Coordinates of C-alpha atoms and ligand atoms in Angstrom, one line a residue:
X1 CA -3.0 -21.0 16.8
X2 CA -5.8 -20.6 19.3
X3 CA -5.9 -16.9 18.5
X4 CA -6.6 -18.0 14.9
X5 CA -9.8 -20.0 15.5
X6 CA -12.4 -17.4 16.1
X7 CA -14.0 -14.9 13.7
X8 CA -14.7 -11.4 15.1
X9 CA -14.3 -8.0 13.7
X10 CA -11.1 -5.9 13.5
X11 CA -10.6 -3.4 16.3
X12 CA -10.6 0.4 15.6
X13 CA -6.8 0.3 16.1
X14 CA -6.5 -2.4 13.4
X15 CA -8.7 -0.6 11.0
X16 CA -6.6 2.6 11.5
X17 CA -3.5 0.5 10.9
X18 CA -5.0 -0.7 7.6
X19 CA -6.1 2.8 6.4
X20 CA -3.7 2.7 3.4
X21 CA -4.6 -0.8 2.3
X22 CA -7.0 -0.5 -0.7
X23 CA -10.1 -2.6 -1.4
X24 CA -9.3 -5.0 -4.3
X25 CA -5.6 -4.5 -3.7
X26 CA -2.9 -6.6 -5.3
X27 CA -1.4 -9.7 -3.6
X28 CA 2.0 -8.0 -3.3
X29 CA 0.3 -5.6 -0.9
X30 CA 0.2 -8.4 1.6
X31 CA 3.6 -7.9 3.4
X32 CA 3.1 -4.1 3.6
X33 CA -0.4 -4.7 5.1
X34 CA 0.9 -7.2 7.6
X35 CA 3.7 -4.7 8.6
X36 CA 1.1 -2.0 9.1
X37 CA -0.9 -4.2 11.5
X38 CA 2.2 -5.6 13.3
X39 CA 3.9 -2.2 13.6
X40 CA 0.9 -0.5 15.1
X41 CA -0.8 -3.2 17.2
X42 CA 2.2 -5.4 17.9
X43 CA 0.7 -8.6 16.4
X44 CA -1.6 -9.8 13.6
X45 CA -4.9 -11.1 15.0
X46 CA -7.3 -13.3 13.1
X47 CA -9.8 -10.5 12.5
X48 CA -7.0 -8.2 11.4
X49 CA -5.7 -10.9 9.0
X50 CA -9.2 -11.6 7.7
X51 CA -9.6 -7.9 6.9
X52 CA -6.4 -7.9 5.0
X53 CA -7.3 -11.0 3.0
X54 CA -10.7 -9.6 2.2
X55 CA -9.2 -6.4 0.8
X56 CA -6.5 -8.3 -1.2
X57 CA -8.6 -11.2 -2.3
X58 CA -6.4 -13.8 -0.7
X59 CA -7.2 -17.0 1.2
X60 CA -6.6 -16.6 5.0
X61 CA -4.4 -19.8 5.0
X62 CA -2.1 -18.2 2.4
X63 CA -1.8 -15.0 4.4
X64 CA -1.3 -16.9 7.6
X65 CA 1.5 -18.8 5.9
X66 CA 3.2 -15.5 5.1
X67 CA 2.5 -13.9 8.5
X68 CA 4.0 -16.8 10.3
X69 CA 7.1 -17.0 8.1
X70 CA 8.8 -13.7 9.2
X71 CA 10.4 -13.4 12.6
X72 CA 9.4 -9.7 13.1
X73 CA 5.7 -10.5 12.5
X74 CA 3.8 -12.0 15.5
X75 CA 0.7 -14.1 15.1
X76 CA 0.3 -14.4 18.9
X77 CA -0.6 -11.5 21.1
X78 CA 2.3 -9.2 21.7
X79 CA 2.7 -5.6 22.9
X80 CA 3.6 -3.1 20.2
X81 CA 6.9 -1.8 21.6
X82 CA 9.6 -4.4 21.0
X83 CA 13.3 -4.4 21.8
X84 CA 15.3 -6.9 19.8
X85 CA 18.5 -7.8 21.6
X86 CA 21.2 -9.2 19.3
X87 CA 22.6 -12.6 20.3
X88 CA 24.9 -13.1 17.3
X89 CA 28.7 -13.6 17.1
X90 CA 30.1 -10.0 16.9
X91 CA 27.7 -8.9 19.7
X92 CA 28.6 -11.9 21.8
X93 CA 32.2 -11.0 21.4
X94 CA 31.3 -7.5 22.7
X95 CA 29.5 -8.9 25.8
X96 CA 26.0 -9.6 24.6
X97 CA 25.6 -12.7 26.7
X98 CA 26.1 -10.8 30.0
X99 CA 23.8 -8.0 28.8
X100 CA 21.1 -10.5 27.8
X101 CA 21.3 -12.1 31.3
X102 CA 21.0 -8.7 32.9
X103 CA 18.0 -7.9 30.8
X104 CA 16.4 -11.3 31.6
X105 CA 16.9 -10.7 35.3
X106 CA 15.2 -7.3 35.0
X107 CA 12.4 -7.9 32.5
X108 CA 11.9 -11.7 32.7
X109 CA 12.4 -14.2 29.8
X110 CA 12.1 -13.0 26.2
X111 CA 8.6 -12.4 25.0
X112 CA 7.3 -11.8 28.5
X113 CA 5.1 -8.7 28.1
X114 CA 5.8 -5.8 30.5
X115 CA 2.9 -3.4 30.0
X116 CA 3.1 -2.1 26.4
X117 CA 6.7 -3.4 25.9
X118 CA 8.5 -6.7 25.4
X119 CA 12.0 -7.9 24.5
X120 CA 13.2 -10.7 22.2
X121 CA 16.5 -12.2 21.2
X122 CA 17.5 -11.7 17.6
X123 CA 20.0 -12.9 15.1
X124 CA 22.5 -10.2 13.8
X125 CA 20.7 -6.9 13.4
X126 CA 23.3 -5.4 11.1
X127 CA 24.5 -3.1 13.9
X128 CA 27.6 -5.1 14.7
X129 CA 29.7 -1.8 14.9
X130 CA 27.5 -0.9 17.9
X131 CA 28.1 -4.3 19.6
X132 CA 26.5 -5.3 21.8
X133 CA 23.5 -3.9 19.9
X134 CA 19.7 -3.7 20.2
X135 CA 16.9 -2.4 18.1
X136 CA 14.3 -0.7 20.3
X137 CA 11.1 0.2 18.5
X138 CA 13.1 0.6 15.3
X139 CA 15.9 2.6 16.8
X140 CA 19.5 1.3 16.9
X141 CA 20.9 1.3 20.4
X142 CA 24.4 0.5 21.7
X143 CA 23.8 -1.5 24.8
X144 CA 26.2 -0.2 27.4
X145 CA 24.6 -2.2 30.1
X146 CA 21.3 -4.1 30.8
X147 CA 19.6 -0.9 31.9
X148 CA 20.1 1.0 28.7
X149 CA 17.7 -1.3 26.8
X150 CA 15.1 -1.0 29.6
X151 CA 15.5 2.8 29.6
X152 CA 15.2 2.9 25.8
X153 CA 12.1 0.7 26.0
X154 CA 10.4 3.0 28.5
X155 CA 11.2 6.0 26.3
X156 CA 9.8 4.2 23.3
X157 CA 6.6 3.3 25.1
X158 CA 6.2 7.0 26.1
X159 CA 6.9 8.1 22.5
X160 CA 4.3 5.8 21.1
X161 CA 1.7 7.1 23.6
X162 CA 2.5 10.6 22.7
X163 CA 2.2 10.0 18.9
X164 CA -0.7 7.6 19.1
X165 CA 1.1 5.1 16.8
X166 CA 4.5 3.8 15.7
X167 CA 7.1 6.5 16.0
X168 CA 9.7 7.2 13.3
X169 CA 13.1 5.8 13.9
X170 CA 14.7 9.2 13.2
X171 CA 18.4 9.7 12.8
X172 CA 20.6 6.7 13.1
X173 CA 23.8 6.7 15.1
X174 CA 26.8 7.9 13.1
X175 CA 28.9 5.0 11.9
X176 CA 32.6 4.8 12.0
X177 CA 33.9 4.8 8.4
X178 CA 37.4 4.9 6.9
X179 CA 39.4 4.2 3.8
X180 CA 43.0 3.3 2.9
X181 CA 43.2 5.4 -0.3
X182 CA 40.7 6.7 -2.9
X183 CA 37.2 6.1 -1.5
X184 CA 34.7 6.7 -4.3
X185 CA 31.9 4.8 -2.5
X186 CA 32.3 6.4 0.9
X187 CA 33.5 9.8 -0.2
X188 CA 30.3 11.7 0.7
X189 CA 30.0 9.8 4.0
X190 CA 33.6 10.6 4.9
X191 CA 33.0 14.3 3.9
X192 CA 29.9 14.5 6.1
X193 CA 27.6 15.4 3.3
X194 CA 24.0 15.7 4.6
X195 CA 22.3 12.5 3.5
X196 CA 18.9 14.1 3.6
X197 CA 19.7 17.1 1.4
X198 CA 19.2 16.5 -2.3
X199 CA 21.0 19.8 -3.2
X200 CA 24.0 18.7 -1.1
X201 CA 24.1 15.5 -3.0
X202 CA 24.0 17.4 -6.3
X203 CA 26.8 19.7 -5.1
X204 CA 29.0 16.6 -4.3
X205 CA 28.8 14.9 -7.7
X206 CA 25.3 13.7 -7.6
X207 CA 23.2 13.0 -10.8
X208 CA 26.2 13.5 -13.1
X209 CA 26.3 9.7 -13.8
X210 CA 22.5 9.6 -14.5
X211 CA 22.9 12.5 -16.9
X212 CA 25.8 10.8 -18.7
X213 CA 23.9 7.5 -18.8
X214 CA 21.0 9.3 -20.6
X215 CA 23.5 10.8 -23.1
X216 CA 25.2 7.4 -23.7
X217 CA 22.0 5.4 -24.1
X218 CA 21.5 1.9 -22.8
X219 CA 24.1 0.4 -25.3
X220 CA 26.7 2.9 -24.2
X221 CA 26.1 2.2 -20.5
X222 CA 26.3 -1.5 -21.2
X223 CA 29.6 -1.1 -23.1
X224 CA 31.2 0.9 -20.2
X225 CA 29.9 -1.6 -17.6
X226 CA 31.3 -4.5 -19.6
X227 CA 34.6 -2.8 -19.9
X228 CA 34.7 -2.0 -16.2
X229 CA 34.5 -5.8 -15.4
X230 CA 32.4 -4.9 -12.3
X231 CA 31.3 -8.1 -10.4
X232 CA 28.5 -8.4 -7.9
X233 CA 29.2 -7.5 -4.3
X234 CA 26.3 -9.5 -2.9
X235 CA 28.4 -12.7 -2.5
X236 CA 28.4 -14.5 -5.8
X237 CA 30.8 -12.1 -7.7
X238 CA 28.7 -12.5 -10.9
X239 CA 29.6 -10.1 -13.7
X240 CA 27.1 -7.2 -13.5
X241 CA 27.1 -6.4 -17.2
X242 CA 26.1 -9.9 -18.1
X243 CA 23.0 -9.7 -16.0
X244 CA 22.0 -6.2 -17.2
X245 CA 22.5 -7.2 -20.9
X246 CA 20.4 -10.4 -20.5
X247 CA 17.5 -8.3 -19.2
X248 CA 18.0 -5.4 -21.5
X249 CA 17.8 -7.7 -24.6
X250 CA 15.0 -9.9 -23.3
X251 CA 11.9 -9.7 -25.5
X252 CA 9.4 -10.3 -22.7
X253 CA 8.1 -7.1 -21.0
X254 CA 7.9 -5.5 -18.6
X255 CA 11.4 -5.6 -17.1
X256 CA 12.1 -4.9 -13.4
X257 CA 15.1 -3.9 -11.4
X258 CA 15.4 -4.9 -7.7
X259 CA 17.9 -3.6 -5.2
X260 CA 18.9 -6.3 -2.7
X261 CA 19.2 -4.3 0.5
X262 CA 18.3 -7.3 2.7
X263 CA 21.8 -7.5 4.3
X264 CA 21.1 -10.1 7.0
X265 CA 24.4 -12.0 6.9
X266 CA 25.8 -12.1 10.4
X267 CA 28.6 -9.5 10.7
X268 CA 27.6 -7.5 7.7
X269 CA 26.5 -3.8 7.8
X270 CA 28.2 -2.1 4.8
X271 CA 25.0 -1.7 2.8
X272 CA 23.3 -0.1 5.8
X273 CA 25.9 2.6 5.8
X274 CA 25.3 3.4 2.1
X275 CA 21.5 3.3 2.5
X276 CA 21.5 5.5 5.6
X277 CA 24.3 7.9 4.7
X278 CA 24.2 8.2 0.9
X279 CA 20.7 7.2 -0.1
X280 CA 20.6 9.4 -3.2
X281 CA 23.6 7.5 -4.6
X282 CA 21.6 4.2 -4.3
X283 CA 18.7 5.8 -6.0
X284 CA 20.8 7.3 -8.8
X285 CA 22.4 3.9 -9.4
X286 CA 18.9 2.3 -9.4
X287 CA 17.6 4.8 -12.0
X288 CA 20.6 4.1 -14.2
X289 CA 20.0 0.3 -13.9
X290 CA 16.4 0.7 -14.7
X291 CA 17.0 2.9 -17.7
X292 CA 19.7 0.6 -19.1
X293 CA 17.7 -2.5 -18.7
X294 CA 14.4 -1.1 -20.0
X295 CA 12.6 -1.2 -16.7
X296 CA 10.1 1.5 -15.6
X297 CA 9.6 0.1 -12.1
X298 CA 12.3 -0.6 -9.6
X299 CA 12.0 -1.9 -6.1
X300 CA 14.4 -1.5 -3.1
X301 CA 13.9 -4.4 -0.7
X302 CA 15.3 -3.3 2.7
X303 CA 15.6 -5.7 5.6
X304 CA 12.9 -5.1 8.2
X305 CA 15.3 -4.2 10.9
X306 CA 16.7 -1.3 8.9
X307 CA 14.1 1.3 9.9
X308 CA 16.5 4.2 9.8
X309 CA 17.6 3.3 6.3
X310 CA 14.0 2.8 5.1
X311 CA 13.0 6.2 6.4
X312 CA 16.0 7.9 4.7
X313 CA 15.3 6.1 1.4
X314 CA 11.6 7.0 1.5
X315 CA 12.6 10.6 2.1
X316 CA 15.1 10.5 -0.8
X317 CA 12.6 8.9 -3.2
X318 CA 10.0 11.6 -2.4
X319 CA 12.6 14.4 -2.9
X320 CA 13.9 12.8 -6.2
X321 CA 10.4 12.5 -7.5
X322 CA 9.6 16.0 -6.6
X323 CA 12.7 17.3 -8.4
X324 CA 12.0 15.2 -11.5
X325 CA 15.0 13.0 -11.0
X326 CA 12.6 10.0 -10.8
X327 CA 9.1 9.7 -12.2
X328 CA 7.6 10.1 -15.6
X329 CA 10.2 12.4 -17.0
X330 CA 13.6 11.6 -15.6
X331 CA 15.7 14.8 -15.9
X332 CA 13.2 16.2 -18.3
X333 CA 13.5 13.2 -20.8
X334 CA 10.9 10.7 -21.9
X335 CA 12.5 8.1 -19.6
X336 CA 10.2 6.8 -16.9
X337 CA 11.5 5.3 -13.7
X338 CA 9.6 4.8 -10.4
X339 CA 11.3 3.4 -7.3
X340 CA 9.2 1.6 -4.7
X341 CA 10.4 0.7 -1.2
X342 CA 9.6 -2.7 0.3
X343 CA 10.5 -3.8 3.8
X344 CA 11.5 -7.3 4.8
X345 CA 10.3 -8.6 8.1
X346 CA 13.1 -10.6 9.7
X347 CA 14.2 -13.4 7.5
X348 CA 17.9 -13.9 6.5
X349 CA 16.9 -16.2 3.6
X350 CA 15.1 -13.2 1.9
X351 CA 18.6 -12.0 0.9
X352 CA 18.7 -15.0 -1.5
X353 CA 17.6 -13.4 -4.7
X354 CA 14.6 -15.6 -5.6
X355 CA 13.4 -15.7 -2.0
X356 CA 13.5 -11.9 -2.1
X357 CA 11.4 -11.9 -5.2
X358 CA 8.8 -14.2 -3.6
X359 CA 8.7 -11.9 -0.6
X360 CA 8.0 -8.8 -2.7
X361 CA 5.3 -10.8 -4.5
X362 CA 3.6 -11.4 -1.1
X363 CA 4.6 -15.0 -0.8
X364 CA 6.6 -16.8 1.9
X365 CA 10.3 -15.9 1.4
X366 CA 11.3 -19.3 0.1
X367 CA 14.0 -19.6 -2.6
X368 CA 12.9 -20.9 -6.0
X369 CA 14.7 -23.6 -7.9
X370 CA 17.1 -22.2 -10.5
X371 CA 17.1 -22.2 -13.5
X372 CA 15.2 -20.2 -14.6
X373 CA 17.2 -17.3 -13.3
X374 CA 15.7 -14.0 -12.4
X375 CA 17.0 -12.4 -15.6
X376 CA 14.7 -14.8 -17.4
X377 CA 11.8 -15.3 -15.0
X378 CA 12.1 -12.8 -12.1
X379 CA 9.7 -10.5 -10.3
X380 CA 6.1 -11.2 -11.2
X381 CA 7.5 -13.8 -13.7
X382 CA 9.3 -11.1 -15.8
X383 CA 13.0 -10.5 -16.7
X384 CA 14.6 -8.9 -13.6
X385 CA 18.0 -7.5 -12.7
X386 CA 18.7 -7.9 -9.0
X387 CA 21.8 -6.4 -7.6
X388 CA 23.3 -5.8 -4.2
X389 CA 23.4 -2.1 -2.9
X390 CA 27.2 -1.9 -3.1
X391 CA 27.3 -3.3 -6.6
X392 CA 24.9 -0.6 -7.8
X393 CA 26.8 2.1 -5.9
X394 CA 29.8 1.2 -8.1
X395 CA 27.9 2.1 -11.3
X396 CA 27.9 5.9 -10.9
X397 CA 31.6 5.7 -10.0
X398 CA 32.3 4.0 -13.3
X399 CA 30.3 6.4 -15.3
X400 CA 31.8 9.5 -13.7
X401 CA 35.4 8.6 -12.9
X402 CA 35.8 6.5 -16.0
X403 CA 36.4 2.8 -16.7
X404 CA 40.2 3.1 -16.6
X405 CA 40.3 4.8 -13.3
X406 CA 37.8 2.3 -11.8
X407 CA 39.8 -0.7 -13.0
X408 CA 43.1 0.9 -11.8
X409 CA 41.6 1.0 -8.3
X410 CA 41.7 -2.7 -7.9
X411 CA 43.3 -5.8 -9.4
X412 CA 42.8 -7.2 -12.9
X413 CA 40.2 -9.7 -11.7
X414 CA 38.7 -7.6 -9.0
X415 CA 38.5 -4.0 -10.3
X416 CA 37.4 -1.1 -8.1
X417 CA 37.3 -0.7 -4.4
X418 CA 35.5 -3.0 -1.9
X419 CA 33.6 -2.2 1.3
X420 CA 34.3 -4.4 4.4
X421 CA 32.2 -4.5 7.6
X422 CA 34.8 -4.9 10.4
X423 CA 33.7 -6.1 13.8
X424 CA 34.5 -8.2 16.8
X425 CA 37.7 -7.8 18.8
X426 CA 39.1 -4.8 17.0
X427 CA 39.7 -1.3 18.2
X428 CA 37.7 0.6 15.6
X429 CA 34.8 -1.5 14.3
X430 CA 33.2 0.1 11.2
X431 CA 32.9 0.1 7.4
X432 CA 36.1 0.5 5.5
X433 CA 36.7 1.0 1.8
X434 CA 39.9 -0.4 0.3
X435 CA 41.2 -0.9 -3.1
X436 CA 40.7 -4.6 -4.1
X437 CA 43.9 -6.5 -3.4
X438 CA 44.7 -4.5 -0.2
X439 CA 46.2 -6.9 2.4
X440 CA 43.9 -8.1 5.2
X441 CA 46.5 -6.7 7.6
X442 CA 45.9 -3.1 6.4
X443 CA 42.2 -3.5 7.1
X444 CA 42.5 -5.2 10.5
X445 CA 45.5 -3.4 11.9
X446 CA 45.8 0.0 10.2
X447 CA 42.2 0.9 9.6
X448 CA 40.6 -1.1 12.4
X449 CA 43.3 -0.4 14.9
X450 CA 44.1 -4.1 15.5
X451 CA 43.2 -6.2 18.5
X452 CA 42.8 -4.0 21.6
X453 CA 44.2 -4.5 25.1
X454 CA 47.4 -6.0 24.0
X455 CA 45.8 -9.4 23.3
X456 CA 46.8 -11.7 20.5
X457 CA 44.9 -12.3 17.4
X458 CA 43.4 -15.9 17.3
X459 CA 41.3 -16.0 14.1
X460 CA 39.4 -13.9 11.5
X461 CA 36.1 -15.0 10.1
X462 CA 36.1 -13.5 6.6
X463 CA 33.1 -13.4 4.3
X464 CA 30.0 -14.0 6.4
X465 CA 28.5 -16.6 8.6
X466 CA 29.3 -19.5 6.3
X467 CA 32.8 -18.3 5.7
X468 CA 36.2 -19.8 6.2
X469 CA 38.3 -19.0 9.3
X470 CA 41.6 -17.4 8.6
X471 CA 44.5 -17.3 11.1
X472 CA 47.2 -14.7 11.9
X473 CA 49.4 -16.4 9.2
X474 CA 46.8 -15.1 6.6
X475 CA 47.2 -11.4 7.4
X476 CA 49.0 -10.7 4.2
X477 CA 46.3 -12.2 2.0
X478 CA 45.1 -9.8 -0.6
X479 CA 41.5 -8.8 -0.2
X480 CA 40.4 -9.6 -3.7
X481 CA 38.0 -12.2 -5.1
X482 CA 40.9 -14.2 -6.6
X483 CA 43.3 -13.7 -3.7
X484 CA 40.8 -15.1 -1.1
X485 CA 39.7 -17.8 -3.5
X486 CA 43.2 -19.0 -3.9
X487 CA 43.3 -19.6 -0.1
X488 CA 39.9 -21.4 -0.1
X489 CA 38.2 -18.4 1.4
X490 CA 35.7 -15.9 0.0
X491 CA 34.9 -12.2 0.0
X492 CA 31.3 -13.2 0.5
X493 CA 29.2 -10.5 2.1
X494 CA 32.3 -8.5 3.0
X495 CA 32.0 -9.3 6.7
X496 CA 35.3 -9.5 8.6
X497 CA 34.9 -10.6 12.3
X498 CA 38.1 -10.5 14.4
X499 CA 38.5 -13.0 17.3
X500 CA 41.2 -12.5 19.9
X501 CA 42.8 -15.2 22.1
X502 CA 40.1 -14.9 24.7
X503 CA 37.3 -15.7 22.2
X504 CA 35.3 -18.9 23.0
X505 CA 35.7 -20.5 19.6
X506 CA 33.2 -23.3 20.4
X507 CA 30.6 -20.7 21.3
X508 CA 31.4 -18.9 18.0
X509 CA 30.9 -22.0 16.0
X510 CA 27.8 -23.2 17.8
X511 CA 26.2 -19.8 17.5
X512 CA 27.0 -19.8 13.8
X513 CA 25.4 -23.2 13.4
X514 CA 22.4 -22.1 15.4
X515 CA 22.1 -19.1 13.1
X516 CA 21.7 -21.4 10.0
X517 CA 19.3 -23.7 11.8
X518 CA 17.1 -20.7 12.8
X519 CA 17.3 -19.1 9.3
X520 CA 16.7 -22.2 7.2
X521 CA 13.4 -21.7 5.4
X522 CA 12.7 -25.4 5.9
X523 CA 11.6 -26.0 2.4
X524 CA 14.1 -28.8 1.6
X525 CA 15.0 -31.7 3.9
X526 CA 18.9 -31.7 3.7
X527 CA 19.0 -28.1 5.0
X528 CA 16.0 -28.2 7.4
X529 CA 17.2 -31.4 9.1
X530 CA 20.9 -31.0 8.4
X531 CA 21.3 -27.6 10.0
X532 CA 19.5 -28.9 13.1
X533 CA 21.6 -32.1 13.2
X534 CA 24.7 -29.9 12.9
X535 CA 23.8 -28.0 16.1
X536 CA 23.1 -31.2 18.0
X537 CA 26.3 -32.8 16.9
X538 CA 28.3 -29.7 18.0
X539 CA 26.6 -29.9 21.4
X540 CA 27.6 -33.6 21.6
X541 CA 31.1 -32.7 20.5
X542 CA 31.3 -30.1 23.3
X543 CA 30.6 -32.9 25.7
X544 CA 33.6 -34.8 24.5
X545 CA 32.1 -37.1 21.9
X546 CA 33.9 -37.7 18.6
X547 CA 31.3 -36.7 16.0
X548 CA 33.6 -35.8 13.2
X549 CA 32.4 -38.6 10.8
X550 CA 28.8 -37.7 11.4
X551 CA 29.4 -34.0 10.9
X552 CA 31.2 -34.8 7.6
X553 CA 28.3 -36.9 6.4
X554 CA 25.7 -34.2 7.3
X555 CA 27.9 -31.6 5.6
X556 CA 28.1 -33.7 2.4
X557 CA 24.3 -34.2 2.2
X558 CA 23.6 -30.5 2.8
X559 CA 26.2 -29.4 0.2
X560 CA 25.0 -31.8 -2.4
X561 CA 21.2 -31.8 -2.0
X562 CA 20.1 -28.4 -0.7
X563 CA 18.2 -26.1 -3.1
X564 CA 20.0 -22.8 -2.3
X565 CA 23.2 -21.4 -1.0
X566 CA 22.2 -21.4 2.6
X567 CA 22.0 -25.2 2.9
X568 CA 24.9 -25.6 0.4
X569 CA 27.3 -23.6 2.5
X570 CA 26.0 -23.9 6.1
X571 CA 28.4 -26.6 7.0
X572 CA 31.5 -25.0 5.6
X573 CA 32.1 -22.8 8.6
X574 CA 32.1 -25.8 11.0
X575 CA 34.4 -27.8 8.7
X576 CA 36.7 -24.8 8.4
X577 CA 36.8 -24.3 12.1
X578 CA 37.9 -27.9 12.6
X579 CA 40.6 -27.8 9.9
X580 CA 41.9 -24.2 10.2
X581 CA 41.7 -23.7 14.0
X582 CA 42.4 -27.3 15.0
X583 CA 39.3 -27.6 17.1
X584 CA 38.3 -31.1 18.0
Ligands
FMN601 C1 21.3 -17.4 1.9 C2 21.6 -16.3 1.0 C3 21.6 -15.0 1.5 C4 21.9 -13.9 0.7 N1 21.8 -12.6 1.2 C5 22.1 -11.6 0.4 C6 22.0 -10.3 0.9 O1 21.6 -10.0 2.1 N2 22.3 -9.2 0.1 C7 22.8 -9.5 -1.2 O2 23.0 -8.5 -1.9 N3 22.9 -10.7 -1.7 C8 22.6 -11.7 -0.9 N4 22.7 -13.0 -1.4 C9 23.1 -13.1 -2.8 C10 21.9 -13.0 -3.8 O3 21.2 -14.2 -3.9 C11 22.3 -12.4 -5.1 O4 23.4 -13.2 -5.6 C12 22.7 -11.0 -5.1 O5 21.7 -10.2 -4.6 C13 23.1 -10.6 -6.6 O6 23.5 -9.3 -6.6 P1 25.0 -8.9 -7.1 O7 25.1 -9.6 -8.4 O8 25.0 -7.4 -7.2 O9 26.0 -9.5 -6.1 C14 22.3 -14.1 -0.6 C15 22.4 -15.4 -1.1 C16 22.1 -16.5 -0.3 C17 22.2 -17.9 -0.9
SF4_602 S1 18.6 -24.8 1.3 FE1 17.6 -24.3 3.2 S2 17.2 -22.1 3.0 FE2 17.6 -22.9 1.0 S3 15.6 -23.5 0.1 FE3 16.4 -25.4 1.2 S4 15.6 -25.3 3.2 FE4 15.3 -23.2 2.4
FES603 S1 24.2 -6.7 15.3 FE1 24.8 -8.1 16.7 S2 26.1 -9.4 15.6 FE2 25.5 -8.0 14.1

């Protein structure tokens, strides 16, 4: 806080960073302005913050509350070139602990400046297919040894000097993708269609769905969506048509559409692949959602770590506007849809829909109490549809391939295909598209190549950080919402993390618990204190104490009394580890 006492004037560098922040700007310009400072200078100084608050008409305390909320923003002096080294479960299974020790030996503890560069530990970066992974000045890096991060940092510093500012992230590493049958969501990625080329997108089925939507009209689209029985892919499996209809028919205006591209659940990177490798499909789906729900403005909120994705989306938005596919006359009609890109800044909780809305509005990313739900009181207090990237990507498939074909691709309760992010002890980590109901075994053994080096499978964490552990006995479970639910598990975020017999299960569980303690927004006591107590109890348990009763009590309080899904589910992984894996 010392850095926040004095007055002073912003430096030339800070003023240059704020060149695009208008005088009398709106409060929702706060996060982009803080990003601009942080990205260029490395941190947000008091004079820099004061300049932002002056232009946006905000109280400095409010802006400081926001700046200090997000892990990627620094309110203490820090060099501008940052390497984030992932310290989460799939990367630990890939050797992150050793790589981090190597890095520490070479560069000193995290946050120790070395010239213009610094490194930090990070929760999952959404790069688990590169495990162990790092993000160096916005670029995804597979860490083959401690040195590769150091080399990437040195290159990044040189690049910044050359460009005189934050360099673009450029092309991301090509992901490993696959499918077990029809792959309507990954088809263009599998075919290697150039994700930057709008003509290539059109030549491979692009904009057909948007044209059809405009012909059908909002009611026609809603009828097809209802018949498709599409459910949300963001974790809650909520019927998509119900949400769209609630907003479309809501008398209060304006309406908004928000794309949830925050994807910060440990082990999850499926949306990243769609955003980076098929960005026009995400935009086309967003335009259809906006048109159907009567919204003229849509926002895509991309997690701060996804710089490659944000750049590709920004390019796609500019191209689509230029070609009249977005803007004041979508496809030459009277329909108006603009899509704006917003970047998160390192906060898993901002994936929770109401926290995300607060974040866009320029507030701390803390969840709101529900009800009211976003369809009633959403972005800027207006009716808002918020959907996951993959959910939206299903909509053009429904409109082009037809409702019957879409439903035939999955089970009666889980129509369509589903993307899974496969990582951990598996031969081919990557993103796989399977028809809903496909056995878990097909994903892990056939598509993922199974557990390598002749080792035995010990457990599978299915659904995300809060998810249930499955065992080898569960390999024939159908990957559908109802199939997993019947086993007490969940599709969740679509993360599937494979653990072989060498995995240190206590480390996996402790790291999972630390993730929640780190990511709790701290707004409500059961979660803020409960996630911390859970970590402490697991540490005591590792020393041989029997803390089962206390853990159960903490779990009950968190589940019953937390405001949002983070606190409500943060204990379930630990409980599941004890019951399913016999740890104790
Ligand atoms: C702690 C927490 C984190 C979440 N993170 C994400 C996320 O990263 N991406 C996402 O689409 N949904 C996430 N959700 C779910 C959203 O709140 C919301 O249900 C979803 O965006 C709705 O979209 P859908 O109907 O298309 O699934 C999260 C929920 C919670 C409680
Ligand atoms: S449950 Fe946790 S993350 Fe959710 S609002 Fe409460 S403190 Fe924040
Ligand atoms: S990127 Fe490391 S665990 Fe996901």
